[in-house]
PDB file of C-alpha atoms in Angstrom:
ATOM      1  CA  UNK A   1      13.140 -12.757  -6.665  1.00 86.00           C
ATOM      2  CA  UNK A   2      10.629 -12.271  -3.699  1.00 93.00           C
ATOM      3  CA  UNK A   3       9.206  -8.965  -4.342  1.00 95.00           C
ATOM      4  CA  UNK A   4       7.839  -5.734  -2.202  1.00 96.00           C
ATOM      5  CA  UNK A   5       6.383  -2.627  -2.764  1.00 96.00           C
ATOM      6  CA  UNK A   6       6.785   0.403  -0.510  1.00 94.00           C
ATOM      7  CA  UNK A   7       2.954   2.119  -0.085  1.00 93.00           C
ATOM      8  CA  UNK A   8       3.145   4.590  -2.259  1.00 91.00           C
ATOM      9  CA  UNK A   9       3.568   2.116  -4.882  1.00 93.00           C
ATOM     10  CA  UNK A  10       1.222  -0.793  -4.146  1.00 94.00           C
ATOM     11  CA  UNK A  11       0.253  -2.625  -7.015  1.00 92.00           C
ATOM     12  CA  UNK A  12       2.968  -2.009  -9.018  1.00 93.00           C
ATOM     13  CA  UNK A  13       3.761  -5.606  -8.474  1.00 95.00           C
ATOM     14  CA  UNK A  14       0.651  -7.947  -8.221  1.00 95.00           C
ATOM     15  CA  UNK A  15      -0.292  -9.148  -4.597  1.00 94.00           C
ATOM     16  CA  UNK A  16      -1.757 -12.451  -6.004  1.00 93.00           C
ATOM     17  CA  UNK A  17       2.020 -13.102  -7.554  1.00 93.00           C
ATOM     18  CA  UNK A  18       3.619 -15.946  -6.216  1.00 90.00           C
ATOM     19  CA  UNK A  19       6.983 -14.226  -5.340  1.00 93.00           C
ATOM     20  CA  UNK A  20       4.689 -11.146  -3.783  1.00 94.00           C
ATOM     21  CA  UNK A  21       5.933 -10.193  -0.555  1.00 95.00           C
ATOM     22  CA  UNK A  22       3.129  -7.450  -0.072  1.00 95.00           C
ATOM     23  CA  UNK A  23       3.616  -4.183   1.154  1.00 94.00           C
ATOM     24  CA  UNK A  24       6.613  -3.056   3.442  1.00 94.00           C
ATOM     25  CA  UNK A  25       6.317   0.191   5.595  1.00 89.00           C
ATOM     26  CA  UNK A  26       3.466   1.539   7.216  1.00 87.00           C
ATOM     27  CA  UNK A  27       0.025  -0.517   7.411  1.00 89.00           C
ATOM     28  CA  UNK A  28       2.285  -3.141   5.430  1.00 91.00           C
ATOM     29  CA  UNK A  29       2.464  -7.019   5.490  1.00 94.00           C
ATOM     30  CA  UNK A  30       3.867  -9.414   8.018  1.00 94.00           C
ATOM     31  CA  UNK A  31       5.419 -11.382   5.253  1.00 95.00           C
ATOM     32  CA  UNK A  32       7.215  -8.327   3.979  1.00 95.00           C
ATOM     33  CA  UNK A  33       8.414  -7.738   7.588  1.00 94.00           C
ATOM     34  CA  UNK A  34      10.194 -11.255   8.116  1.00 94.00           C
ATOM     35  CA  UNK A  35      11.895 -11.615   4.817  1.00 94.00           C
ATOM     36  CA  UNK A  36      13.390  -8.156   4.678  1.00 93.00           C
ATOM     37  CA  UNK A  37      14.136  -7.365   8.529  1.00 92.00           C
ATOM     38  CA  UNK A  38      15.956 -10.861   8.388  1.00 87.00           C
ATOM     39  CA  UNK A  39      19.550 -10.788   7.771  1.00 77.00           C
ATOM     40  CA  UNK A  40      19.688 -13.797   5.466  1.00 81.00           C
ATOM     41  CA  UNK A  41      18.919 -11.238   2.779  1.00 88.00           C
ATOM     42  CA  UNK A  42      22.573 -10.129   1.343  1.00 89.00           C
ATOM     43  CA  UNK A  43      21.206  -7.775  -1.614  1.00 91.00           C
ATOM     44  CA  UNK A  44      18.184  -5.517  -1.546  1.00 93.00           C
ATOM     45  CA  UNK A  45      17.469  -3.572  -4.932  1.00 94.00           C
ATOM     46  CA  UNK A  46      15.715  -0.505  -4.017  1.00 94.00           C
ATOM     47  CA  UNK A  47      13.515   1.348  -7.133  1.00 95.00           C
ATOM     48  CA  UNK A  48      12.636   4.452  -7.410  1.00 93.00           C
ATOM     49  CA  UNK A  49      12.037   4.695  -3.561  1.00 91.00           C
ATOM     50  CA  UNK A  50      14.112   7.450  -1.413  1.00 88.00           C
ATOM     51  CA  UNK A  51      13.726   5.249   1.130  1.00 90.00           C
ATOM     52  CA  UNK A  52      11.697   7.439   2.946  1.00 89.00           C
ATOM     53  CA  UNK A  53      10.486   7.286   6.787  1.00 89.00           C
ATOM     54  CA  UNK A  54       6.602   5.837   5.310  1.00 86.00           C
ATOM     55  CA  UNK A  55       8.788   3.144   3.925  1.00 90.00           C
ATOM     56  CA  UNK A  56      11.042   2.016   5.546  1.00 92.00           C
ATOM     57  CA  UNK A  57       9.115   1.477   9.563  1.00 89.00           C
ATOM     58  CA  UNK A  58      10.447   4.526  10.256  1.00 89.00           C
ATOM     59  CA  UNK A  59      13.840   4.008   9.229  1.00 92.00           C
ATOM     60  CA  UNK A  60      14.742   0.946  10.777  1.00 92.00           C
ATOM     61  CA  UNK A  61      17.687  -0.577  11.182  1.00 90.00           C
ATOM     62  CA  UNK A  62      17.539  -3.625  10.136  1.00 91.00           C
ATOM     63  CA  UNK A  63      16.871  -2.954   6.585  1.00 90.00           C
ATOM     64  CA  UNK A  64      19.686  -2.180   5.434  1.00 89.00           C
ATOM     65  CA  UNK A  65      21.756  -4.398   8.350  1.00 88.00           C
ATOM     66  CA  UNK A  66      24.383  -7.339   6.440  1.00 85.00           C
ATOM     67  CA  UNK A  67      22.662  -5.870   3.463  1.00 89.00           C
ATOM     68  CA  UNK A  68      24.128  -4.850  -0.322  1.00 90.00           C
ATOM     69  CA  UNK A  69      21.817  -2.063  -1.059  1.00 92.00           C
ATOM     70  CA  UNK A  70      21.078  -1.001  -4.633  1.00 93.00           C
ATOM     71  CA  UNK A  71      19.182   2.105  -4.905  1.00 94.00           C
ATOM     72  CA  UNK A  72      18.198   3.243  -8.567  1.00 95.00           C
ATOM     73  CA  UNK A  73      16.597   6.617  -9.183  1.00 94.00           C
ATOM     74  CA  UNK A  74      16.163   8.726 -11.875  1.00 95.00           C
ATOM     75  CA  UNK A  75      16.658  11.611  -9.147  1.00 93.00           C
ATOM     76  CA  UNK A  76      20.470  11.254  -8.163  1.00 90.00           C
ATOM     77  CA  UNK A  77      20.237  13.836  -5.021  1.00 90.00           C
ATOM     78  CA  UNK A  78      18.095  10.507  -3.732  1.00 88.00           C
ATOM     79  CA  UNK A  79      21.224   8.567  -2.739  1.00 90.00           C
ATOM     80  CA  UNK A  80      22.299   7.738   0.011  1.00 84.00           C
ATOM     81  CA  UNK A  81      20.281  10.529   1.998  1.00 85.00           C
ATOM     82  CA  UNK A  82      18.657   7.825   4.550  1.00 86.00           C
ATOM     83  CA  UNK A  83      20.626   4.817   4.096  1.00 86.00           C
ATOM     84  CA  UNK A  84      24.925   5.355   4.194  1.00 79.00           C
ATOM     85  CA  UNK A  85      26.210   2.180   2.397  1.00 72.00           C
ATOM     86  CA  UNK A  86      24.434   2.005  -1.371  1.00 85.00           C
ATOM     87  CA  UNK A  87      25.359   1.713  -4.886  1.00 93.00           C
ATOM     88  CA  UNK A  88      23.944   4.136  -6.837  1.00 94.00           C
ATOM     89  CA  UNK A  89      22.241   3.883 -10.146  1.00 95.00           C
ATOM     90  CA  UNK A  90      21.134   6.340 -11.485  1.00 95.00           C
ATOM     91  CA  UNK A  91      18.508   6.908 -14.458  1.00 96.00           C
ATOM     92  CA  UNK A  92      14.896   5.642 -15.835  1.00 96.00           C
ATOM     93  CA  UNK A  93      14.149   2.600 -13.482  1.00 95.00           C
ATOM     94  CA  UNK A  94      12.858   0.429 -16.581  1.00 95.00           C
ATOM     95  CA  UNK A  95      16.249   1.491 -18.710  1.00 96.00           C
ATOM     96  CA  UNK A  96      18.703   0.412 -15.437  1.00 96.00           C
ATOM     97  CA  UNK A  97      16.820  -2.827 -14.756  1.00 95.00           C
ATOM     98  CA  UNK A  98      16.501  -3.971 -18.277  1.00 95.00           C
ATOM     99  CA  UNK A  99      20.681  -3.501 -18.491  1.00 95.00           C
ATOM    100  CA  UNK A 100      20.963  -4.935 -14.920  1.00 92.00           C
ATOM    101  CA  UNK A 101      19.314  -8.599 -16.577  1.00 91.00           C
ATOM    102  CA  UNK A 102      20.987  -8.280 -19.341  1.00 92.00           C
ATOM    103  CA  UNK A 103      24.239  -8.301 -17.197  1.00 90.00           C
ATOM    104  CA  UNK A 104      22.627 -11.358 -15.560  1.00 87.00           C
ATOM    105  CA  UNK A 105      22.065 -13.647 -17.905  1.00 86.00           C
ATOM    106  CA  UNK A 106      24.905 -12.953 -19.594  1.00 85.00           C
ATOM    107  CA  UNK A 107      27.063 -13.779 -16.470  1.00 83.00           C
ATOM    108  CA  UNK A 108      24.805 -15.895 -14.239  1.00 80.00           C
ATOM    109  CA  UNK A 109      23.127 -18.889 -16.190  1.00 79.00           C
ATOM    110  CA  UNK A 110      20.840 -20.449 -13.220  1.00 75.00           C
ATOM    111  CA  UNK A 111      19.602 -24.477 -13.780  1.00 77.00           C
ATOM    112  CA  UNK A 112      16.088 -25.306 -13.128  1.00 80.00           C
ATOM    113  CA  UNK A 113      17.195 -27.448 -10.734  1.00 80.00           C
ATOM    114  CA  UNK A 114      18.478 -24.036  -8.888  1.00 81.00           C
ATOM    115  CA  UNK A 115      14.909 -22.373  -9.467  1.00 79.00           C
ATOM    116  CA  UNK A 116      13.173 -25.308  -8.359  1.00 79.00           C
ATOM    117  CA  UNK A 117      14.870 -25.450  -5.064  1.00 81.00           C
ATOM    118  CA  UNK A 118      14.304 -21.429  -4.268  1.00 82.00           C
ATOM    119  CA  UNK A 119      10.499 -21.167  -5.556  1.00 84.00           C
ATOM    120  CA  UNK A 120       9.955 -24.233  -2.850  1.00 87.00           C
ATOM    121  CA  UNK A 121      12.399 -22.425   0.067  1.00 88.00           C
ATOM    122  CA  UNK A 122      10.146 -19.446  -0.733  1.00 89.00           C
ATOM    123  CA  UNK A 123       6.715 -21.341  -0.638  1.00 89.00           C
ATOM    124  CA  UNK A 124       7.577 -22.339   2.298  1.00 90.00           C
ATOM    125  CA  UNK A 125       8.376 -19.132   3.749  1.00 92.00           C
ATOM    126  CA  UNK A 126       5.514 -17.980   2.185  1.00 92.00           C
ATOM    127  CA  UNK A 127       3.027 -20.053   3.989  1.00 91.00           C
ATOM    128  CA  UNK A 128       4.610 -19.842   7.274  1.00 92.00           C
ATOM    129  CA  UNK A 129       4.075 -15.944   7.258  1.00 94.00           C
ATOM    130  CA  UNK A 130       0.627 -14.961   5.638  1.00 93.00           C
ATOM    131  CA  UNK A 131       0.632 -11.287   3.839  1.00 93.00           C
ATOM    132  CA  UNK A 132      -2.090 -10.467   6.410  1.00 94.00           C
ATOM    133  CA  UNK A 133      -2.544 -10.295  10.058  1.00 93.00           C
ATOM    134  CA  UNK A 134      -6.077 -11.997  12.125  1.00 95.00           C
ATOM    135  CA  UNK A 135      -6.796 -13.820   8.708  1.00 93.00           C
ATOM    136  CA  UNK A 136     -10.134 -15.151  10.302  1.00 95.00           C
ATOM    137  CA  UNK A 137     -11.446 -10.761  10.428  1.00 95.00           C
ATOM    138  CA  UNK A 138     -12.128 -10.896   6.346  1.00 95.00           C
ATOM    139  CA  UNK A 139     -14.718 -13.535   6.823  1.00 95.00           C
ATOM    140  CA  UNK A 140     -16.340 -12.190   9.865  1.00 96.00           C
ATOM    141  CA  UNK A 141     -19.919 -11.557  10.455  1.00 95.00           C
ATOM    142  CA  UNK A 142     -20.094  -9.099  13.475  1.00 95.00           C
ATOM    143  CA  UNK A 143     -21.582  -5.697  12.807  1.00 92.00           C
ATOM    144  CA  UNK A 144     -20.812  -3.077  12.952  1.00 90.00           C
ATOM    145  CA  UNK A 145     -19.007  -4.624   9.972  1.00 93.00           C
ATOM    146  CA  UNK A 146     -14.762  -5.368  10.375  1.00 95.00           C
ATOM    147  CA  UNK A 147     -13.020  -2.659   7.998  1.00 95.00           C
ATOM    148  CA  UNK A 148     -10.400  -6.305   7.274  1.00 96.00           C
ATOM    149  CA  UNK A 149     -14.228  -7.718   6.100  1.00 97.00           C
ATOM    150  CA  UNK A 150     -14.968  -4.604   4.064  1.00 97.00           C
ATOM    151  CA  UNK A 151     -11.676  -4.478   2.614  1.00 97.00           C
ATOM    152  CA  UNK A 152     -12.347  -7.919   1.277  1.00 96.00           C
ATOM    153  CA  UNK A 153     -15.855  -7.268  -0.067  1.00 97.00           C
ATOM    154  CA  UNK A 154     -14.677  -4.373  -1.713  1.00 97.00           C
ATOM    155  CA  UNK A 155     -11.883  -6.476  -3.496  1.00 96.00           C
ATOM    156  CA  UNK A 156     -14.329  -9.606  -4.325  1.00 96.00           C
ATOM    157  CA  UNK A 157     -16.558  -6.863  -6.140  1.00 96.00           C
ATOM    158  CA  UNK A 158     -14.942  -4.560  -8.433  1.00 97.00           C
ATOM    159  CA  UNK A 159     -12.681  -5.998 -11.325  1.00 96.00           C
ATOM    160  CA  UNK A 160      -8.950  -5.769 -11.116  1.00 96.00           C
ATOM    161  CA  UNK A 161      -8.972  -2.558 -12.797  1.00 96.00           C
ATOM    162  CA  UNK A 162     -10.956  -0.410 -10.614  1.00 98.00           C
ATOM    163  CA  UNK A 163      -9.070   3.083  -9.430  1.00 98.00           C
ATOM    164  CA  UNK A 164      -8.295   3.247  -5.966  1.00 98.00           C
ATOM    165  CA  UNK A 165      -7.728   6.444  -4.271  1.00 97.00           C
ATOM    166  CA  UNK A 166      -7.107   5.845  -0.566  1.00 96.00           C
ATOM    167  CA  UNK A 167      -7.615   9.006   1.940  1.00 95.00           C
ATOM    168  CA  UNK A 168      -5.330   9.532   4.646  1.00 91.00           C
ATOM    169  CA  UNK A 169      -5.950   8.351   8.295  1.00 90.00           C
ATOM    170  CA  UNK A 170      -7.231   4.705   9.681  1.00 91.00           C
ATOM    171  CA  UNK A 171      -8.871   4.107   6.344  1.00 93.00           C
ATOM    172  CA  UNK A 172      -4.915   4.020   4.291  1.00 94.00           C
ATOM    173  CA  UNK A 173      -3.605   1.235   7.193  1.00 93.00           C
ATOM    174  CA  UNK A 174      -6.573  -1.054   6.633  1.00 95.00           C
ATOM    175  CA  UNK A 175      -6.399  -0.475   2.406  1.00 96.00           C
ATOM    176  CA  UNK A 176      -2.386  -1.152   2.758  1.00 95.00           C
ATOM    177  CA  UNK A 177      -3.042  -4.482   4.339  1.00 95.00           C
ATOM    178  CA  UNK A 178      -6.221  -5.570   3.396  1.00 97.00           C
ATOM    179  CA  UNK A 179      -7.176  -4.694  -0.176  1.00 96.00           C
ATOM    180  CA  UNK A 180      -4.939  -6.401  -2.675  1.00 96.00           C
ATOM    181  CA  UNK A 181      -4.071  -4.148  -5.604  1.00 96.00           C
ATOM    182  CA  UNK A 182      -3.112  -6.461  -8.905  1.00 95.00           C
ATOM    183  CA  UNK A 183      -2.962  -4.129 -11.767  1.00 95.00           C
ATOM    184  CA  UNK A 184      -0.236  -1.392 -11.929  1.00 94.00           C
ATOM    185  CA  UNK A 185      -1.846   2.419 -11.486  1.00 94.00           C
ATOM    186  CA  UNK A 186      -4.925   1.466  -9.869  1.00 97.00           C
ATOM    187  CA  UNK A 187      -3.803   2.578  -5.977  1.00 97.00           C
ATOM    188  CA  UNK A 188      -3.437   6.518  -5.510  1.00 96.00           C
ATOM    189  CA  UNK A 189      -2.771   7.873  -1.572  1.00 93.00           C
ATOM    190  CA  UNK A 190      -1.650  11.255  -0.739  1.00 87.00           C
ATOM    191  CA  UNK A 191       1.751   9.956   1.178  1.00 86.00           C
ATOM    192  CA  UNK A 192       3.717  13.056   0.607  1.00 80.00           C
ATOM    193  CA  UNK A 193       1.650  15.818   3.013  1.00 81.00           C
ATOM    194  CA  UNK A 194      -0.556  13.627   3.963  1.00 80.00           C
ATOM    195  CA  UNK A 195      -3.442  15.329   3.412  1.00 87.00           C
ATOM    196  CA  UNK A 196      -6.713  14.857   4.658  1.00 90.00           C
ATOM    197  CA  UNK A 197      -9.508  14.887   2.377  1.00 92.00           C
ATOM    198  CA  UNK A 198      -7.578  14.480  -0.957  1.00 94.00           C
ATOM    199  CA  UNK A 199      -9.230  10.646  -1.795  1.00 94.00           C
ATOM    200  CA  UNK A 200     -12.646  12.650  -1.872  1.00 95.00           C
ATOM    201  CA  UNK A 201     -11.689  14.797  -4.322  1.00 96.00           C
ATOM    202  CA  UNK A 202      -8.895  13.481  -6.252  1.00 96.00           C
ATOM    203  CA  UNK A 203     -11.397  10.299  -6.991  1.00 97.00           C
ATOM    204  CA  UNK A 204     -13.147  12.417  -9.534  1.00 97.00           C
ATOM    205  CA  UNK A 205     -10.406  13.880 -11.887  1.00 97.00           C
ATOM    206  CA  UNK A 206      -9.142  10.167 -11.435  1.00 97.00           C
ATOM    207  CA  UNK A 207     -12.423   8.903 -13.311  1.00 97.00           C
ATOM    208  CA  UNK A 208     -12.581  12.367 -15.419  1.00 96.00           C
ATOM    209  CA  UNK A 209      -9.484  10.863 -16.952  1.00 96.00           C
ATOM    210  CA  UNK A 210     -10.371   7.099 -16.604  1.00 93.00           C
ATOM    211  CA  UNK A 211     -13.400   6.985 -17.852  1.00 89.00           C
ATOM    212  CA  UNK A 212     -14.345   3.282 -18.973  1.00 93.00           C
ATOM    213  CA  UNK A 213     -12.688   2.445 -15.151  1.00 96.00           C
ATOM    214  CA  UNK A 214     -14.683   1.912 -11.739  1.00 97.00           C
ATOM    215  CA  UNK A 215     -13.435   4.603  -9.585  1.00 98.00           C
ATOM    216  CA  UNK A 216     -13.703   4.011  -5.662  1.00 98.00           C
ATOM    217  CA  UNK A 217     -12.782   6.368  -3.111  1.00 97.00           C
ATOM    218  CA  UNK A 218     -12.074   4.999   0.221  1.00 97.00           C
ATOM    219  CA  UNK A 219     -12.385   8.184   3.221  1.00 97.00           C
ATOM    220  CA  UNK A 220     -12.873   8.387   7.053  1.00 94.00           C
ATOM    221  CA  UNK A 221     -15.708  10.019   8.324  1.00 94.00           C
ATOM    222  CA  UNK A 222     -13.499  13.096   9.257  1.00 92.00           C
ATOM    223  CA  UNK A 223     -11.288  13.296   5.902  1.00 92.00           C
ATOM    224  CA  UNK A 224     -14.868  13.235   3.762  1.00 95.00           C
ATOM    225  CA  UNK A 225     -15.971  16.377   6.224  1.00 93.00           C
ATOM    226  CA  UNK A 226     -12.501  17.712   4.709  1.00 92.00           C
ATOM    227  CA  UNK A 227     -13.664  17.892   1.402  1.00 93.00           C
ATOM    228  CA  UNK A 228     -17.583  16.174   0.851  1.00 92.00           C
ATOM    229  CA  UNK A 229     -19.161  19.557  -0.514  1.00 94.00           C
ATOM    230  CA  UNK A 230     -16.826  18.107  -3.801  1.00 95.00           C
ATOM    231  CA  UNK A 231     -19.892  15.374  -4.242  1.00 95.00           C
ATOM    232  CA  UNK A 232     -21.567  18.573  -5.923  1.00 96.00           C
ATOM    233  CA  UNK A 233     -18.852  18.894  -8.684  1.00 96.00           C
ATOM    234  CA  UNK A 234     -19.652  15.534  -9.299  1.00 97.00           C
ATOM    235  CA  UNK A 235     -23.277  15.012  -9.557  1.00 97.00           C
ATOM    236  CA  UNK A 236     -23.252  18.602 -11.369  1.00 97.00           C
ATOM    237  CA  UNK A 237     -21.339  16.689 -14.075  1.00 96.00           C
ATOM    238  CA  UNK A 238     -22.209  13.564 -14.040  1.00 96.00           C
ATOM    239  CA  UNK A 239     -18.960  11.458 -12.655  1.00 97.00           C
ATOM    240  CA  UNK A 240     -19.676   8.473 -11.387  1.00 96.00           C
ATOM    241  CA  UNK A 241     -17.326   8.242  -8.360  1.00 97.00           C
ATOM    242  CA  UNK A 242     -18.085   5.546  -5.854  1.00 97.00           C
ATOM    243  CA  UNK A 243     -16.887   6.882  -1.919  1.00 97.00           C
ATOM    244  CA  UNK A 244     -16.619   4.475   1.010  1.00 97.00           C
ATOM    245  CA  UNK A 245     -16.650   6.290   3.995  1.00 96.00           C
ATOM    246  CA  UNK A 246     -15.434   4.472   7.403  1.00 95.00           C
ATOM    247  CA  UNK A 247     -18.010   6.314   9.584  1.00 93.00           C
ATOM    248  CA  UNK A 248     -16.600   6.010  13.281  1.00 87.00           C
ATOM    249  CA  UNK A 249     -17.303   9.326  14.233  1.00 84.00           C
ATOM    250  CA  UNK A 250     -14.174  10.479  14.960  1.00 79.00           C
ATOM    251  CA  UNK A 251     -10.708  10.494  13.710  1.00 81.00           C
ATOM    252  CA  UNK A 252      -9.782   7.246  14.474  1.00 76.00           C
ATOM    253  CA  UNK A 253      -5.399   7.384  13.720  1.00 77.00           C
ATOM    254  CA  UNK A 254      -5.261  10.571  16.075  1.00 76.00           C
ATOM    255  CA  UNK A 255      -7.060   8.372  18.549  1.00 77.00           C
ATOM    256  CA  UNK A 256      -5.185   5.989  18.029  1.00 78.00           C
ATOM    257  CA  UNK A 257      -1.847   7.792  18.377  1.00 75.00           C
ATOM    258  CA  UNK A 258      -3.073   9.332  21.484  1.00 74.00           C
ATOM    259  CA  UNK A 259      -4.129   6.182  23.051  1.00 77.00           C
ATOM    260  CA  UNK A 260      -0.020   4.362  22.585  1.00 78.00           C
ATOM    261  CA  UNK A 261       1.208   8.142  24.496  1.00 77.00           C
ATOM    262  CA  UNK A 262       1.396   8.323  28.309  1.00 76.00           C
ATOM    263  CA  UNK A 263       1.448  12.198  27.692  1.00 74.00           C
ATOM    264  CA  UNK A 264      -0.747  13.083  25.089  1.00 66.00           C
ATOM    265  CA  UNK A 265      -4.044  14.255  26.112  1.00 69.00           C
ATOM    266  CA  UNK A 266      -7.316  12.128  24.741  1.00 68.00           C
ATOM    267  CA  UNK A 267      -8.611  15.274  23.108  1.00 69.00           C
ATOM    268  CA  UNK A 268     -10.289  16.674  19.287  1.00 74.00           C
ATOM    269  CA  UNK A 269     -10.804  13.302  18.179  1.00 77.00           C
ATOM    270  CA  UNK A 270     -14.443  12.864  18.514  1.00 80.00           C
ATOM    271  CA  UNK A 271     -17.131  15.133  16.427  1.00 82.00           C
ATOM    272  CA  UNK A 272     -21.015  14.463  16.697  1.00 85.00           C
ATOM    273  CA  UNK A 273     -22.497  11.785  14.223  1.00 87.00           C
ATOM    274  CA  UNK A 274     -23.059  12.645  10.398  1.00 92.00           C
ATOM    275  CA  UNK A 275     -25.683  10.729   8.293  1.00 95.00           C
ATOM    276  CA  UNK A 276     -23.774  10.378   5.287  1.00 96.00           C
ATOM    277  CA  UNK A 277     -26.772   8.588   3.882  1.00 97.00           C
ATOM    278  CA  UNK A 278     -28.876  12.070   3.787  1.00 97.00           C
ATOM    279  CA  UNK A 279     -25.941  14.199   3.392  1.00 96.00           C
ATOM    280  CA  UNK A 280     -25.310  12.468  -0.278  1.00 96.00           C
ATOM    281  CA  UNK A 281     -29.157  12.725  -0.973  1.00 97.00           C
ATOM    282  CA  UNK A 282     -29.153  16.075  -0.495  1.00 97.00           C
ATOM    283  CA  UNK A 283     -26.513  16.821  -3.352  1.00 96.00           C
ATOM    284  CA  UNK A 284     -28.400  14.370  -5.134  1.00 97.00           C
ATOM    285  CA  UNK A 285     -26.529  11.314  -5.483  1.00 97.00           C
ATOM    286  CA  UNK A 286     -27.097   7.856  -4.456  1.00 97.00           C
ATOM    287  CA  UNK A 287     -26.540   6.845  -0.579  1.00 97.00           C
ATOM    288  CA  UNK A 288     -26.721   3.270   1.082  1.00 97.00           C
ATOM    289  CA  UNK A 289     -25.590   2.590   4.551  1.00 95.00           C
ATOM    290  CA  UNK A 290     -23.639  -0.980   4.481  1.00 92.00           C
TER     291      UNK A 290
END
């Protein structure tokens, strides 16, 4: 089954899987988009997701149009609060889906002929919509560097294990698209409050209790003024946190969301220049401007 994650949970299943539809919701993939927005699909099984407004574009229709929804959840006051027509099962998502298969195969025997046929409808679904928008941005060599370039250079370096914890604001809608998370537990964003400034200092109890893991904190500029004075908890004690910061000077998703409303005022967006570089000095870590 063609497979997508909502963005709290990216990673849970592997972007590099075949069958990985990528992430659907905000800052998600175009793949995820067209297969689950079309109404070919009859059945969606919906895990331990309450199908929330970050997950679902904002509630869209289409989702759940000509759709069998399945929504299983430990949390039974989850059902049916955004979406009207679902089955509900609830209970431990790996206790439900181990007796949904069981139900399967002991009902539903499918030929390899059968599999054969879907993996190559899929593949060729697959490469007709890409899990990434402007593919040719990872490669590209202007500077100031492309975050879809830094997303990929920060992928191509750490190994599949590295801790990600992703701030809130233009820096979480470039990490949803453009860094591929493989191994379950490694992607961390605050998508409840939203929060500003929790990546910054979250990153360091996440290596407190990781220890033998790369930990990598990717920030704004503004959500790392939130919370930076944090990077002297960390040198005090010696944790080895590695921050990105996306240094725009400004808060780039409130720009942003001023700049799509005819009535919203272009305003509290922009704040003078910080040099990171010296700021991190002066607590005494390490700091390199990319």
């Amino acid at each position: 089954w063609p497979t997508s994650t909502t963005p709290k949970a990216k990673g849970t299943f592997p972007e590099n899987h075949a069958l990985a539809l990528g992430c659907f919701g905000f800052g998600g993939s175009p793949r995820a988009d067209a297969y689950l927005l079309d109404e070919h699909v009859d059945l969606l099984i919906a895990v331990g997701t309450s199908l929330n407004e970050w997950a679902t574009h904002g509630w869209n229709e289409k989702l759940a149009r000509g759709k069998t929804i399945i929504q299983i959840d430990i949390d039974p006051n989850q059902f049916g609060r955004n979406y009207d027509s679902v089955i509900p099962l609830s209970g431990d998502a790996k206790v439900v889906i181990n007796e949904l298969l069981y139900e399967l195969k002991r009902m539903y025997r499918v030929t390899s002929v059968e599999r054969h046929i879907r993996s190559k409808r899929f593949l060729e679904f697959a490469e007709k919509h890409p899990m990434m928008r402007e593919l040719e941005k990872l490669t590209s060599e202007v500077s100031p560097i492309k975050p879809q370039r830094l997303m990929t250079d920060i992928r191509n370096a750490v190994p599949d294990e590295t801790i990600f914890f992703i701030d809130i604001g233009n820096n979480l809608a470039w990490a949803l698209h453009y860094l591929p998370i493989i191994k379950p537990g490694t992607f961390f964003a605050a998508l409840g409050f939203s929060c500003m400034g929790y990546g910054v200092a979250a990153s360091i109890g996440g290596k407190l209790a990781a220890k033998d893991k790369p930990v990598v904190a990717i920030v704004g500029d503004g959500g790392f003024l939130m919370n930076g004075t944090e990077l002297s908890t960390a040198v005090s004690h010696g944790i080895p946190v590695i921050w990105i910061i996306l240094n725009d000077g400004g808060l780039g998703m409130v720009r942003h969301g001023q700049s799509m409303s005819d009535q919203a005022m272009e305003t509290s967006h922009t704040f003078a220049a910080v040099d990171f570089v010296a700021l991190a000095e002066s607590f005494g870590a390490v700091g390199i401007r990319i």
